[in-house]
Coordinates of C-alpha atoms in Angstrom, one line a residue:
X26 CA 22.1 -5.7 -16.9
X27 CA 22.8 -7.9 -13.9
X28 CA 25.7 -7.2 -11.7
X29 CA 28.3 -9.6 -10.3
X30 CA 29.7 -8.5 -6.9
X31 CA 33.4 -7.3 -7.4
X32 CA 35.9 -8.6 -4.9
X33 CA 35.7 -5.5 -2.8
X34 CA 31.9 -5.9 -2.2
X35 CA 32.2 -9.6 -1.1
X36 CA 33.2 -9.0 2.6
X37 CA 30.5 -6.3 3.1
X38 CA 27.9 -8.5 1.3
X39 CA 28.8 -11.2 3.9
X40 CA 28.7 -8.9 6.6
X41 CA 25.2 -7.7 5.7
X42 CA 23.8 -11.0 5.2
X43 CA 25.3 -12.4 8.3
X44 CA 24.0 -9.3 10.4
X45 CA 20.4 -10.0 9.0
X46 CA 20.5 -13.6 9.6
X47 CA 20.8 -12.7 13.4
X48 CA 17.7 -10.3 13.4
X49 CA 14.8 -12.7 13.3
X50 CA 13.7 -12.2 16.9
X51 CA 14.5 -8.4 17.0
X52 CA 12.3 -8.2 13.8
X53 CA 9.5 -10.1 15.7
X54 CA 9.7 -7.8 18.5
X55 CA 9.6 -4.5 16.6
X56 CA 6.7 -6.1 14.5
X57 CA 4.7 -6.7 17.6
X58 CA 5.4 -3.4 18.9
X59 CA 4.1 -1.5 15.8
X60 CA 1.1 -3.8 15.1
X61 CA -0.2 -3.2 18.5
X62 CA -0.5 0.5 17.8
X63 CA -3.6 1.4 16.2
X64 CA -2.7 3.4 13.0
X65 CA -6.0 3.3 10.7
X66 CA -6.0 5.8 7.9
X67 CA -6.8 9.3 9.5
X68 CA -5.8 8.1 12.9
X69 CA -3.2 10.9 13.0
X70 CA -1.8 10.1 16.6
X71 CA -1.5 6.4 15.7
X72 CA 0.3 6.8 12.5
X73 CA 2.6 9.1 14.4
X74 CA 3.4 6.7 17.1
X75 CA 4.2 4.0 14.4
X76 CA 6.5 6.4 12.9
X77 CA 8.4 7.0 16.2
X78 CA 8.6 3.4 17.2
X79 CA 10.2 2.8 13.8
X80 CA 12.4 5.8 14.2
X81 CA 13.6 4.7 17.6
X82 CA 15.3 1.6 16.0
X83 CA 16.8 3.7 13.3
X84 CA 18.2 6.3 15.6
X85 CA 19.9 3.6 17.7
X86 CA 21.7 2.5 14.5
X87 CA 22.9 6.1 14.0
X88 CA 20.3 6.7 11.0
X89 CA 19.0 10.3 10.8
X90 CA 15.3 10.4 10.8
X91 CA 13.0 13.2 9.7
X92 CA 9.0 13.6 10.2
X93 CA 7.1 15.5 7.7
X94 CA 3.6 16.4 9.2
X95 CA 0.7 15.7 7.2
X96 CA -2.4 17.4 9.1
X97 CA -5.2 15.0 9.7
X98 CA -3.2 11.7 8.7
X99 CA 0.0 11.7 10.6
X100 CA 3.6 12.1 9.3
X101 CA 5.7 11.0 6.6
X102 CA 8.8 9.4 7.5
X103 CA 12.3 10.1 5.9
X104 CA 15.6 8.6 6.7
X105 CA 18.7 7.9 4.8
X106 CA 22.0 6.0 4.8
X107 CA 24.7 7.4 2.6
X108 CA 27.7 5.8 1.4
X109 CA 31.3 7.4 1.9
X110 CA 31.8 10.0 -0.5
X111 CA 28.1 10.6 -1.5
X112 CA 27.4 14.0 -2.9
X113 CA 24.3 16.1 -2.7
X114 CA 22.0 15.1 -5.5
X115 CA 23.2 11.6 -6.0
X116 CA 20.2 9.6 -7.2
X117 CA 19.1 7.3 -4.2
X118 CA 17.5 3.8 -4.0
X119 CA 14.1 4.2 -2.1
X120 CA 12.9 1.6 0.4
X121 CA 9.1 2.6 0.5
X122 CA 6.1 1.8 2.6
X123 CA 2.9 3.0 4.3
X124 CA 2.2 3.2 8.0
X125 CA -1.7 3.2 7.9
X126 CA -4.0 0.3 8.0
X127 CA -7.6 -0.4 6.9
X128 CA -8.7 -1.3 10.5
X129 CA -10.8 1.0 12.7
X130 CA -9.8 2.0 16.4
X131 CA -10.6 -0.7 19.0
X132 CA -9.3 -3.4 16.6
X133 CA -6.1 -3.9 18.5
X134 CA -7.9 -4.4 21.8
X135 CA -9.9 -7.3 20.3
X136 CA -7.3 -8.9 18.4
X137 CA -3.7 -7.8 19.2
X138 CA -0.4 -9.4 17.9
X139 CA -0.1 -13.1 18.5
X140 CA 2.2 -15.7 17.0
X141 CA 1.0 -19.2 16.2
X142 CA 2.5 -22.0 14.1
X143 CA 5.3 -19.7 12.6
X144 CA 2.8 -17.1 11.5
X145 CA 2.2 -13.6 13.0
X146 CA -1.4 -12.3 13.3
X147 CA -3.0 -8.8 14.0
X148 CA -4.2 -5.8 12.2
X149 CA -1.8 -4.7 9.5
X150 CA 0.6 -7.5 10.3
X151 CA 1.3 -8.1 6.6
X152 CA -0.3 -5.0 4.9
X153 CA 2.2 -3.6 5.7
X154 CA 3.8 -3.2 9.0
X155 CA 6.2 -6.3 8.5
X156 CA 7.3 -4.6 5.3
X157 CA 8.1 -1.3 7.2
X158 CA 10.0 -3.5 9.7
X159 CA 11.9 -5.3 6.9
X160 CA 12.9 -1.9 5.3
X161 CA 14.1 -0.6 8.6
X162 CA 16.3 -3.6 9.4
X163 CA 17.9 -3.5 5.8
X164 CA 18.6 0.1 6.3
X165 CA 20.2 -0.5 9.8
X166 CA 22.3 -3.3 8.2
X167 CA 23.9 -0.9 5.8
X168 CA 24.3 1.7 8.5
X169 CA 26.3 -1.0 10.6
X170 CA 28.2 -2.6 7.8
X171 CA 28.6 0.1 5.1
X172 CA 29.0 -1.1 1.4
X173 CA 26.6 1.1 -0.3
X174 CA 27.2 2.3 -3.8
X175 CA 24.5 4.9 -3.7
X176 CA 22.3 6.7 -1.1
X177 CA 19.6 4.5 0.5
X178 CA 16.5 6.3 1.6
X179 CA 13.6 5.1 3.5
X180 CA 10.2 6.9 2.7
X181 CA 7.0 5.9 4.8
X182 CA 3.7 7.5 3.9
X183 CA 0.5 7.8 6.0
X184 CA -2.6 7.5 4.0
X185 CA -2.0 4.7 1.2
X186 CA -5.1 2.7 2.2
X187 CA -7.4 5.6 1.4
X188 CA -5.8 6.5 -1.9
X189 CA -3.1 8.7 -0.6
X190 CA -5.2 11.8 -0.9
X191 CA -2.9 14.1 1.1
X192 CA 0.5 12.6 0.1
X193 CA 0.3 11.7 -3.7
X194 CA 2.0 14.6 -4.9
X195 CA 4.8 14.4 -2.1
X196 CA 5.4 10.7 -2.9
X197 CA 5.8 11.6 -6.7
X198 CA 8.1 14.4 -5.7
X199 CA 10.0 12.6 -3.7
X200 CA 10.9 9.6 -5.7
X201 CA 11.1 11.5 -9.0
X202 CA 14.7 10.7 -10.4
X203 CA 15.6 7.9 -8.0
X204 CA 17.4 4.9 -9.1
X205 CA 14.8 2.3 -8.1
X206 CA 12.1 1.8 -5.6
X207 CA 11.4 -1.3 -3.7
X208 CA 8.0 -1.1 -2.2
X209 CA 7.4 -3.5 0.7
X210 CA 3.8 -4.4 0.3
X211 CA 3.4 -8.1 1.4
X212 CA 5.0 -10.8 -0.7
X213 CA 2.4 -12.8 -2.5
X214 CA 1.1 -16.2 -0.9
X215 CA 3.1 -17.9 -3.7
X216 CA 6.2 -16.3 -2.6
X217 CA 6.3 -13.7 -5.6
X218 CA 6.7 -10.1 -6.0
X219 CA 4.5 -7.8 -8.0
X220 CA 5.6 -6.4 -11.1
X221 CA 2.5 -4.6 -12.1
X222 CA -1.0 -3.7 -10.5
X223 CA -4.3 -2.2 -11.3
X224 CA -5.2 1.4 -10.6
X225 CA -8.1 2.1 -8.3
X226 CA -10.9 4.6 -8.0
X227 CA -13.4 5.4 -5.2
X228 CA -16.4 7.4 -6.2
X229 CA -18.7 8.8 -3.5
X230 CA -22.2 9.7 -4.6
X231 CA -25.5 10.6 -3.3
X232 CA -29.2 10.5 -4.5
X233 CA -31.9 12.8 -3.6
X234 CA -35.7 11.7 -3.6
X235 CA -38.9 13.0 -2.3
X236 CA -40.1 12.0 1.2
X237 CA -43.6 10.8 1.5
X238 CA -45.7 8.4 4.0
X239 CA -45.2 5.0 2.7
X240 CA -48.7 3.8 3.6
X241 CA -50.9 6.9 3.1
X242 CA -49.4 8.8 0.3
X243 CA -46.9 6.2 -1.3
X244 CA -47.3 7.6 -4.9
X245 CA -46.2 11.2 -3.8
X246 CA -42.8 10.0 -2.9
X247 CA -39.7 9.0 -5.1
X248 CA -37.6 6.6 -3.4
X249 CA -33.7 7.5 -3.4
X250 CA -33.1 4.0 -2.2
X251 CA -34.8 2.4 -5.5
X252 CA -32.9 4.9 -7.4
X253 CA -29.6 3.8 -5.9
X254 CA -30.6 0.1 -6.3
X255 CA -31.0 0.8 -10.1
X256 CA -27.7 2.7 -10.3
X257 CA -25.9 0.0 -8.5
X258 CA -27.0 -2.5 -11.2
X259 CA -25.9 -0.2 -13.9
X260 CA -22.7 0.4 -12.2
X261 CA -22.0 -3.4 -11.8
X262 CA -22.5 -3.8 -15.4
X263 CA -19.3 -1.7 -16.1
X264 CA -17.4 -4.8 -15.0
X265 CA -15.6 -6.3 -18.1
X266 CA -13.0 -8.9 -17.7
X267 CA -11.9 -8.5 -21.1
X268 CA -10.6 -4.9 -20.3
X269 CA -9.6 -5.7 -16.6
X270 CA -12.3 -3.1 -15.4
X271 CA -14.2 -4.2 -12.2
X272 CA -16.8 -2.2 -10.3
X273 CA -18.2 -2.9 -6.9
X274 CA -20.6 -0.8 -4.9
X275 CA -19.3 -1.7 -1.4
X276 CA -21.0 0.9 0.7
X277 CA -24.8 1.9 0.9
X278 CA -26.7 4.2 3.3
X279 CA -30.1 5.7 3.0
X280 CA -33.5 6.3 4.3
X281 CA -34.9 7.4 7.6
X282 CA -37.6 4.9 8.9
X283 CA -39.2 1.9 7.3
X284 CA -42.5 3.8 6.8
X285 CA -41.2 6.7 4.9
X286 CA -40.3 6.7 1.2
X287 CA -36.4 7.4 1.4
X288 CA -35.7 11.2 0.4
X289 CA -31.7 10.5 0.6
X290 CA -29.3 7.7 -0.1
X291 CA -25.6 7.5 -0.7
X292 CA -23.0 4.9 -1.9
X293 CA -19.2 4.4 -2.3
X294 CA -17.9 2.6 -5.4
X295 CA -14.7 0.8 -6.0
X296 CA -13.3 0.6 -9.5
X297 CA -10.2 -1.2 -10.7
X298 CA -8.6 -0.7 -14.0
X299 CA -5.4 -1.6 -15.9
X300 CA -2.8 0.8 -17.4
X301 CA -4.6 0.5 -20.7
X302 CA -8.0 2.2 -19.3
X303 CA -8.5 5.9 -19.5
X304 CA -9.6 6.8 -16.0
X305 CA -11.1 10.0 -17.1
X306 CA -13.3 8.3 -19.3
X307 CA -14.1 5.7 -16.7
X308 CA -15.1 8.3 -14.3
X309 CA -17.3 9.9 -16.9
X310 CA -19.3 6.7 -17.4
X311 CA -19.7 6.6 -13.7
X312 CA -21.0 10.1 -13.5
X313 CA -23.5 9.6 -16.3
X314 CA -24.9 6.6 -14.4
X315 CA -25.0 8.6 -11.1
X316 CA -26.7 11.5 -12.7
X317 CA -29.1 9.6 -14.9
X318 CA -33.1 10.0 -13.4
X319 CA -33.3 6.3 -12.8
X320 CA -36.5 6.9 -10.9
X321 CA -38.6 10.0 -11.6
X322 CA -38.0 13.0 -9.4
X323 CA -34.9 11.7 -8.1
X324 CA -31.6 13.2 -8.7
X325 CA -27.8 12.0 -8.3
X326 CA -24.7 13.5 -8.0
X327 CA -21.0 12.6 -7.7
X328 CA -19.7 14.2 -4.4
X329 CA -15.9 12.8 -4.3
X330 CA -13.6 10.8 -6.4
X331 CA -10.2 9.8 -5.6
X332 CA -7.7 7.3 -7.6
X333 CA -4.6 5.4 -7.5
X334 CA -2.6 5.0 -10.7
X335 CA -1.8 1.6 -12.0
X336 CA 1.7 0.2 -11.5
X337 CA 3.3 0.1 -14.9
X338 CA 5.5 -3.2 -15.4
X339 CA 8.8 -3.5 -13.7
X340 CA 11.7 -3.4 -15.9
X341 CA 13.1 -6.9 -16.5
X342 CA 16.6 -5.9 -15.3
X343 CA 15.2 -4.8 -11.9
X344 CA 13.3 -8.1 -11.5
X345 CA 16.1 -10.1 -12.5
X346 CA 18.4 -8.2 -10.1
X347 CA 16.1 -9.2 -7.2
X348 CA 15.7 -12.9 -8.6
X349 CA 19.4 -13.0 -8.8
X350 CA 19.9 -12.4 -5.1
X351 CA 16.9 -14.6 -4.2
X352 CA 18.4 -17.4 -6.1
X353 CA 21.7 -17.1 -4.3
X354 CA 19.8 -17.1 -1.1
X355 CA 18.4 -20.5 -2.2
X356 CA 14.7 -19.5 -3.3
X357 CA 13.1 -18.8 -6.5
X358 CA 10.5 -15.7 -7.2
X359 CA 8.5 -14.7 -10.0
X360 CA 6.9 -11.4 -10.9
X361 CA 3.1 -11.4 -11.2
X362 CA 0.2 -9.1 -11.7
X363 CA -2.4 -8.1 -9.0
X364 CA -5.6 -6.3 -8.9
X365 CA -4.7 -4.5 -5.6
X366 CA -3.6 -1.0 -5.9
X367 CA -0.6 0.6 -4.3
X368 CA 1.4 3.6 -4.1
X369 CA 4.0 1.7 -6.6
X370 CA 1.6 3.1 -9.2
X371 CA 2.5 6.6 -8.3
X372 CA 6.2 5.9 -8.5
X373 CA 6.0 4.3 -11.9
X374 CA 3.9 7.3 -13.2
X375 CA 6.8 9.4 -12.7
X376 CA 9.1 6.9 -14.5
X377 CA 11.0 5.2 -11.6
X378 CA 11.8 1.6 -12.0
X379 CA 9.7 -0.1 -9.2
X380 CA 9.6 -3.6 -7.8
X381 CA 6.4 -4.0 -5.4
X382 CA 5.6 -6.7 -2.7
X383 CA 9.2 -7.1 -1.5
X384 CA 7.9 -7.5 2.2
X385 CA 7.7 -10.8 4.0
X386 CA 5.0 -13.2 2.6
X387 CA 1.6 -12.7 4.0
X388 CA -2.0 -13.4 3.2
X389 CA -5.8 -12.7 3.8
X390 CA -4.9 -8.7 4.0
X391 CA -7.6 -6.5 5.2
X392 CA -9.5 -9.3 7.1
X393 CA -9.3 -10.6 10.6
X394 CA -7.3 -13.8 9.3
X395 CA -4.4 -11.5 8.1
X396 CA -1.1 -13.1 8.8
X397 CA 2.6 -13.0 8.1
X398 CA 5.0 -15.9 7.4
X399 CA 7.7 -15.1 10.0
X400 CA 10.2 -17.5 8.4
X401 CA 10.3 -15.2 5.3
X402 CA 11.5 -12.1 7.1
X403 CA 15.2 -12.8 7.0
X404 CA 15.7 -14.1 3.5
X405 CA 13.5 -11.4 1.8
X406 CA 15.3 -8.7 4.0
X407 CA 18.5 -10.3 2.5
X408 CA 17.1 -10.4 -1.0
X409 CA 16.4 -6.6 -1.0
X410 CA 19.9 -6.0 0.4
X411 CA 21.6 -7.9 -2.2
X412 CA 19.5 -6.0 -5.0
X413 CA 20.5 -2.9 -3.3
X414 CA 24.2 -3.8 -3.3
X415 CA 24.1 -5.0 -6.9
X416 CA 22.2 -2.1 -8.3
X417 CA 24.2 -0.1 -10.8

């Protein structure tokens, strides 16, 4: 059910919108600061530095911040803005995001933050440092203007880009029982938000073969690379558009020198699936292919598997709440499905209503062309703020 602002909310609603409307340059300045910090997954120091840069802004607005160490990955950032009269245990609304990126160390030195023709560029500028900045400014707006009806929490994680191996249980525990989650992944190029996502699974496997001289004694060898190639074809055949399953062998390594039959090879596989797919059964199909003796005297085995849950559909009421605010600000937005996975899959898995891609609009994530549409910063921050204000 949509909430119409009551008369007591109208002054604070105007104050929040007006304050955010004046923050465009400050948003861009903070975005530049955090984009120019290397924070690839497992860069513990870099992720922690991003957390401190964001916390500095929050502290200045009087918002208390806590860091929860995650050894090997960085920290979790917790912050909260409470309404007057809030009681311990009141269910919060959570603004969520992740501080890690997919980019290796050295990327910032090669292509630091820059602005051109209304767009910002740089590693992680859309996915999702602009979303982190947006959430920080929404929290600051309420800290300065008041008006909250429920506690507002910020929760930023540190290992989402590699499937949240160290934080998935922490995330689910943190959000369980929340009123709603707004996850600030980048808004779609269309301007839409995301209302459902595929899940993902990354499987690492290795193949052992038999070494032999490739010229003198070729028949005595058993090529691990040939076996891996045959397994790759079988794995790719798991792709089925009808069920939404896709499979991509994206990393391969193997062999020692060209004139040796390869005794070892390894690969990493990315699988995507919908909420209708049983991920355990899918993993067993992968395992059967890996363990099959696709070349005589070779042997394959799965050495690691990690997964991200599919995002179940956003409840119609929550999407409508965001749309109502966006419409009041002068823009239309729809919900859409995407094949990309995110921590919003974890939040919906514990039954929390979740809307994803509430960050500024961006495109070409995970590439050197990644960009953020700077003109969308303020209106999308205002839209989140209106949804928070109107949430029952």
